[in-house]
Amino acid sequence: MQQVQLSDVEERVYQAVAALEARGHVPYPDLIAEEAGLTEEQLHAPLHLLTEKNLLHREDSPMAGLDFGPRFCARQMA
């Protein structure tokens, strides 16, 4: 099995998304930032990198007319 190397910040962001999902919360960027102890500005790069590494995937709002912004869902680490 291949192990993906994550920076400390990427690890915190991934764990924050997983924790929010485990509690039944929708992982919107503002909640992810709060959970990870980052500002939303600091969150942009780790979200992008984790998405590139295929550990998170972005979903846009599923309901037409109700756009609360993108949410990021964790993929299981193999």
mmCIF file of N, CA and C in Angstrom:
data_model
loop_
_atom_site.group_PDB
_atom_site.id
_atom_site.type_symbol
_atom_site.label_atom_id
_atom_site.label_comp_id
_atom_site.label_asym_id
_atom_site.label_seq_id
_atom_site.Cartn_x
_atom_site.Cartn_y
_atom_site.Cartn_z
ATOM 1 N N MET A 1 0.827 -1.177 0.000
ATOM 2 C CA MET A 1 0.000 0.000 0.000
ATOM 3 C C MET A 1 0.874 1.244 0.000
ATOM 4 N N GLN A 2 0.475 2.203 -0.793
ATOM 5 C CA GLN A 2 1.256 3.435 -0.873
ATOM 6 C C GLN A 2 0.779 4.409 0.199
ATOM 7 N N GLN A 3 1.705 4.982 0.895
ATOM 8 C CA GLN A 3 1.394 5.952 1.938
ATOM 9 C C GLN A 3 1.544 7.357 1.360
ATOM 10 N N VAL A 4 0.551 8.187 1.540
ATOM 11 C CA VAL A 4 0.604 9.560 1.061
ATOM 12 C C VAL A 4 1.214 10.423 2.162
ATOM 13 N N GLN A 5 2.232 11.195 1.800
ATOM 14 C CA GLN A 5 2.867 12.080 2.774
ATOM 15 C C GLN A 5 2.083 13.387 2.850
ATOM 16 N N LEU A 6 1.723 13.770 4.069
ATOM 17 C CA LEU A 6 0.995 15.013 4.281
ATOM 18 C C LEU A 6 1.798 15.932 5.183
ATOM 19 N N SER A 7 1.700 17.217 4.916
ATOM 20 C CA SER A 7 2.313 18.188 5.829
ATOM 21 C C SER A 7 1.458 18.231 7.095
ATOM 22 N N ASP A 8 1.976 18.871 8.131
ATOM 23 C CA ASP A 8 1.221 18.982 9.379
ATOM 24 C C ASP A 8 -0.121 19.676 9.156
ATOM 25 N N VAL A 9 -0.108 20.732 8.356
ATOM 26 C CA VAL A 9 -1.339 21.483 8.096
ATOM 27 C C VAL A 9 -2.322 20.628 7.299
ATOM 28 N N GLU A 10 -1.825 19.904 6.288
ATOM 29 C CA GLU A 10 -2.705 19.028 5.504
ATOM 30 C C GLU A 10 -3.328 17.955 6.397
ATOM 31 N N GLU A 11 -2.541 17.408 7.291
ATOM 32 C CA GLU A 11 -3.042 16.390 8.218
ATOM 33 C C GLU A 11 -4.137 16.976 9.116
ATOM 34 N N ARG A 12 -3.909 18.183 9.630
ATOM 35 C CA ARG A 12 -4.911 18.839 10.483
ATOM 36 C C ARG A 12 -6.203 19.084 9.723
ATOM 37 N N VAL A 13 -6.085 19.519 8.481
ATOM 38 C CA VAL A 13 -7.277 19.802 7.676
ATOM 39 C C VAL A 13 -8.025 18.508 7.367
ATOM 40 N N TYR A 14 -7.303 17.455 6.978
ATOM 41 C CA TYR A 14 -7.943 16.177 6.692
ATOM 42 C C TYR A 14 -8.657 15.645 7.939
ATOM 43 N N GLN A 15 -7.988 15.700 9.078
ATOM 44 C CA GLN A 15 -8.587 15.228 10.326
ATOM 45 C C GLN A 15 -9.808 16.071 10.704
ATOM 46 N N ALA A 16 -9.752 17.365 10.440
ATOM 47 C CA ALA A 16 -10.883 18.246 10.729
ATOM 48 C C ALA A 16 -12.096 17.857 9.890
ATOM 49 N N VAL A 17 -11.883 17.599 8.599
ATOM 50 C CA VAL A 17 -12.984 17.190 7.716
ATOM 51 C C VAL A 17 -13.569 15.864 8.205
ATOM 52 N N ALA A 18 -12.705 14.910 8.506
ATOM 53 C CA ALA A 18 -13.166 13.598 8.973
ATOM 54 C C ALA A 18 -13.941 13.728 10.282
ATOM 55 N N ALA A 19 -13.473 14.578 11.196
ATOM 56 C CA ALA A 19 -14.144 14.771 12.483
ATOM 57 C C ALA A 19 -15.515 15.410 12.291
ATOM 58 N N LEU A 20 -15.588 16.406 11.421
ATOM 59 C CA LEU A 20 -16.883 17.048 11.154
ATOM 60 C C LEU A 20 -17.872 16.044 10.575
ATOM 61 N N GLU A 21 -17.413 15.245 9.618
ATOM 62 C CA GLU A 21 -18.288 14.241 9.009
ATOM 63 C C GLU A 21 -18.735 13.211 10.051
ATOM 64 N N ALA A 22 -17.824 12.806 10.917
ATOM 65 C CA ALA A 22 -18.157 11.805 11.938
ATOM 66 C C ALA A 22 -19.232 12.323 12.896
ATOM 67 N N ARG A 23 -19.243 13.628 13.121
ATOM 68 C CA ARG A 23 -20.253 14.226 14.001
ATOM 69 C C ARG A 23 -21.525 14.592 13.253
ATOM 70 N N GLY A 24 -21.557 14.339 11.946
ATOM 71 C CA GLY A 24 -22.750 14.635 11.157
ATOM 72 C C GLY A 24 -22.850 16.070 10.683
ATOM 73 N N HIS A 25 -21.751 16.820 10.748
ATOM 74 C CA HIS A 25 -21.730 18.199 10.270
ATOM 75 C C HIS A 25 -21.317 18.225 8.808
ATOM 76 N N VAL A 26 -21.802 19.217 8.074
ATOM 77 C CA VAL A 26 -21.396 19.385 6.682
ATOM 78 C C VAL A 26 -20.072 20.147 6.672
ATOM 79 N N PRO A 27 -19.036 19.566 6.052
ATOM 80 C CA PRO A 27 -17.709 20.200 6.094
ATOM 81 C C PRO A 27 -17.551 21.372 5.123
ATOM 82 N N TYR A 28 -18.166 22.498 5.481
ATOM 83 C CA TYR A 28 -17.970 23.729 4.727
ATOM 84 C C TYR A 28 -16.640 24.342 5.156
ATOM 85 N N PRO A 29 -16.025 25.136 4.277
ATOM 86 C CA PRO A 29 -14.705 25.705 4.606
ATOM 87 C C PRO A 29 -14.629 26.439 5.937
ATOM 88 N N ASP A 30 -15.665 27.208 6.299
ATOM 89 C CA ASP A 30 -15.592 27.940 7.574
ATOM 90 C C ASP A 30 -15.547 26.986 8.762
ATOM 91 N N LEU A 31 -16.301 25.897 8.704
ATOM 92 C CA LEU A 31 -16.272 24.914 9.793
ATOM 93 C C LEU A 31 -14.958 24.145 9.819
ATOM 94 N N ILE A 32 -14.436 23.823 8.633
ATOM 95 C CA ILE A 32 -13.150 23.118 8.553
ATOM 96 C C ILE A 32 -12.059 23.991 9.174
ATOM 97 N N ALA A 33 -12.050 25.280 8.815
ATOM 98 C CA ALA A 33 -11.045 26.201 9.343
ATOM 99 C C ALA A 33 -11.129 26.269 10.862
ATOM 100 N N GLU A 34 -12.346 26.388 11.380
ATOM 101 C CA GLU A 34 -12.531 26.462 12.833
ATOM 102 C C GLU A 34 -12.050 25.174 13.506
ATOM 103 N N GLU A 35 -12.413 24.031 12.945
ATOM 104 C CA GLU A 35 -12.026 22.735 13.517
ATOM 105 C C GLU A 35 -10.507 22.546 13.499
ATOM 106 N N ALA A 36 -9.866 23.019 12.411
ATOM 107 C CA ALA A 36 -8.414 22.849 12.259
ATOM 108 C C ALA A 36 -7.610 23.946 12.949
ATOM 109 N N GLY A 37 -8.284 24.968 13.446
ATOM 110 C CA GLY A 37 -7.582 26.068 14.105
ATOM 111 C C GLY A 37 -6.864 26.975 13.124
ATOM 112 N N LEU A 38 -7.455 27.143 11.940
ATOM 113 C CA LEU A 38 -6.867 27.982 10.893
ATOM 114 C C LEU A 38 -7.856 29.067 10.498
ATOM 115 N N THR A 39 -7.357 30.082 9.784
ATOM 116 C CA THR A 39 -8.261 31.051 9.175
ATOM 117 C C THR A 39 -8.698 30.466 7.833
ATOM 118 N N GLU A 40 -9.777 31.014 7.284
ATOM 119 C CA GLU A 40 -10.231 30.517 5.977
ATOM 120 C C GLU A 40 -9.174 30.769 4.903
ATOM 121 N N GLU A 41 -8.415 31.860 5.042
ATOM 122 C CA GLU A 41 -7.359 32.147 4.069
ATOM 123 C C GLU A 41 -6.265 31.081 4.129
ATOM 124 N N GLN A 42 -5.916 30.653 5.367
ATOM 125 C CA GLN A 42 -4.883 29.625 5.531
ATOM 126 C C GLN A 42 -5.357 28.264 5.037
ATOM 127 N N LEU A 43 -6.652 28.113 4.906
ATOM 128 C CA LEU A 43 -7.239 26.826 4.536
ATOM 129 C C LEU A 43 -7.187 26.551 3.041
ATOM 130 N N HIS A 44 -7.138 27.600 2.213
ATOM 131 C CA HIS A 44 -7.211 27.417 0.757
ATOM 132 C C HIS A 44 -6.157 26.465 0.218
ATOM 133 N N ALA A 45 -4.897 26.671 0.553
ATOM 134 C CA ALA A 45 -3.818 25.838 0.003
ATOM 135 C C ALA A 45 -3.940 24.376 0.440
ATOM 136 N N PRO A 46 -4.133 24.088 1.738
ATOM 137 C CA PRO A 46 -4.263 22.672 2.122
ATOM 138 C C PRO A 46 -5.473 21.993 1.489
ATOM 139 N N LEU A 47 -6.598 22.698 1.354
ATOM 140 C CA LEU A 47 -7.769 22.093 0.696
ATOM 141 C C LEU A 47 -7.439 21.737 -0.741
ATOM 142 N N HIS A 48 -6.769 22.650 -1.432
ATOM 143 C CA HIS A 48 -6.393 22.412 -2.823
ATOM 144 C C HIS A 48 -5.439 21.218 -2.929
ATOM 145 N N LEU A 49 -4.436 21.174 -2.073
ATOM 146 C CA LEU A 49 -3.459 20.083 -2.118
ATOM 147 C C LEU A 49 -4.097 18.735 -1.781
ATOM 148 N N LEU A 50 -4.977 18.705 -0.787
ATOM 149 C CA LEU A 50 -5.643 17.456 -0.419
ATOM 150 C C LEU A 50 -6.580 16.984 -1.522
ATOM 151 N N THR A 51 -7.189 17.925 -2.225
ATOM 152 C CA THR A 51 -8.042 17.566 -3.360
ATOM 153 C C THR A 51 -7.186 16.994 -4.490
ATOM 154 N N GLU A 52 -6.039 17.629 -4.749
ATOM 155 C CA GLU A 52 -5.116 17.115 -5.775
ATOM 156 C C GLU A 52 -4.612 15.718 -5.433
ATOM 157 N N LYS A 53 -4.405 15.459 -4.144
ATOM 158 C CA LYS A 53 -3.903 14.148 -3.701
ATOM 159 C C LYS A 53 -5.039 13.117 -3.605
ATOM 160 N N ASN A 54 -6.253 13.546 -3.985
ATOM 161 C CA ASN A 54 -7.418 12.672 -4.014
ATOM 162 C C ASN A 54 -7.838 12.198 -2.619
ATOM 163 N N LEU A 55 -7.559 13.008 -1.603
ATOM 164 C CA LEU A 55 -7.975 12.671 -0.242
ATOM 165 C C LEU A 55 -9.271 13.377 0.143
ATOM 166 N N LEU A 56 -9.556 14.482 -0.526
ATOM 167 C CA LEU A 56 -10.816 15.184 -0.350
ATOM 168 C C LEU A 56 -11.442 15.362 -1.715
ATOM 169 N N HIS A 57 -12.757 15.440 -1.752
ATOM 170 C CA HIS A 57 -13.399 15.823 -2.992
ATOM 171 C C HIS A 57 -14.394 16.928 -2.697
ATOM 172 N N ARG A 58 -14.488 17.840 -3.645
ATOM 173 C CA ARG A 58 -15.340 19.008 -3.487
ATOM 174 C C ARG A 58 -16.719 18.687 -4.042
ATOM 175 N N GLU A 59 -17.730 19.081 -3.305
ATOM 176 C CA GLU A 59 -19.101 18.947 -3.777
ATOM 177 C C GLU A 59 -19.743 20.321 -3.707
ATOM 178 N N ASP A 60 -20.427 20.694 -4.769
ATOM 179 C CA ASP A 60 -21.151 21.954 -4.741
ATOM 180 C C ASP A 60 -22.548 21.696 -4.190
ATOM 181 N N SER A 61 -23.217 22.747 -3.811
ATOM 182 C CA SER A 61 -24.525 22.618 -3.181
ATOM 183 C C SER A 61 -25.487 21.820 -4.066
ATOM 184 N N PRO A 62 -26.116 20.786 -3.519
ATOM 185 C CA PRO A 62 -27.000 19.936 -4.313
ATOM 186 C C PRO A 62 -28.368 20.547 -4.583
ATOM 187 N N MET A 63 -28.739 21.595 -3.854
ATOM 188 C CA MET A 63 -30.068 22.175 -4.025
ATOM 189 C C MET A 63 -29.995 23.472 -4.806
ATOM 190 N N ALA A 64 -30.719 23.517 -5.894
ATOM 191 C CA ALA A 64 -30.749 24.723 -6.728
ATOM 192 C C ALA A 64 -31.296 25.891 -5.901
ATOM 193 N N GLY A 65 -30.638 27.012 -6.004
ATOM 194 C CA GLY A 65 -31.084 28.200 -5.300
ATOM 195 C C GLY A 65 -30.595 28.292 -3.861
ATOM 196 N N LEU A 66 -30.056 27.236 -3.333
ATOM 197 C CA LEU A 66 -29.521 27.252 -1.974
ATOM 198 C C LEU A 66 -28.039 26.929 -2.029
ATOM 199 N N ASP A 67 -27.245 27.931 -2.286
ATOM 200 C CA ASP A 67 -25.815 27.702 -2.392
ATOM 201 C C ASP A 67 -25.128 28.220 -1.150
ATOM 202 N N PHE A 68 -24.728 27.296 -0.289
ATOM 203 C CA PHE A 68 -24.001 27.662 0.916
ATOM 204 C C PHE A 68 -22.499 27.568 0.671
ATOM 205 N N GLY A 69 -22.111 27.403 -0.571
ATOM 206 C CA GLY A 69 -20.707 27.267 -0.911
ATOM 207 C C GLY A 69 -20.311 25.803 -1.018
ATOM 208 N N PRO A 70 -19.088 25.568 -1.445
ATOM 209 C CA PRO A 70 -18.634 24.191 -1.612
ATOM 210 C C PRO A 70 -18.416 23.511 -0.271
ATOM 211 N N ARG A 71 -18.526 22.209 -0.291
ATOM 212 C CA ARG A 71 -18.162 21.442 0.900
ATOM 213 C C ARG A 71 -17.135 20.427 0.455
ATOM 214 N N PHE A 72 -16.336 19.992 1.391
ATOM 215 C CA PHE A 72 -15.260 19.060 1.079
ATOM 216 C C PHE A 72 -15.465 17.787 1.890
ATOM 217 N N CYS A 73 -15.457 16.659 1.214
ATOM 218 C CA CYS A 73 -15.708 15.383 1.876
ATOM 219 C C CYS A 73 -14.445 14.540 1.823
ATOM 220 N N ALA A 74 -14.167 13.862 2.917
ATOM 221 C CA ALA A 74 -12.954 13.043 3.023
ATOM 222 C C ALA A 74 -13.129 11.717 2.293
ATOM 223 N N ARG A 75 -12.086 11.311 1.623
ATOM 224 C CA ARG A 75 -12.027 9.967 1.060
ATOM 225 C C ARG A 75 -11.245 9.127 2.067
ATOM 226 N N GLN A 76 -11.573 7.881 2.149
ATOM 227 C CA GLN A 76 -10.881 7.009 3.103
ATOM 228 C C GLN A 76 -9.436 6.798 2.672
ATOM 229 N N MET A 77 -8.519 6.942 3.609
ATOM 230 C CA MET A 77 -7.114 6.659 3.317
ATOM 231 C C MET A 77 -6.937 5.153 3.274
ATOM 232 N N ALA A 78 -6.295 4.691 2.239
ATOM 233 C CA ALA A 78 -6.090 3.241 2.097
ATOM 234 C C ALA A 78 -4.923 2.779 2.933
#
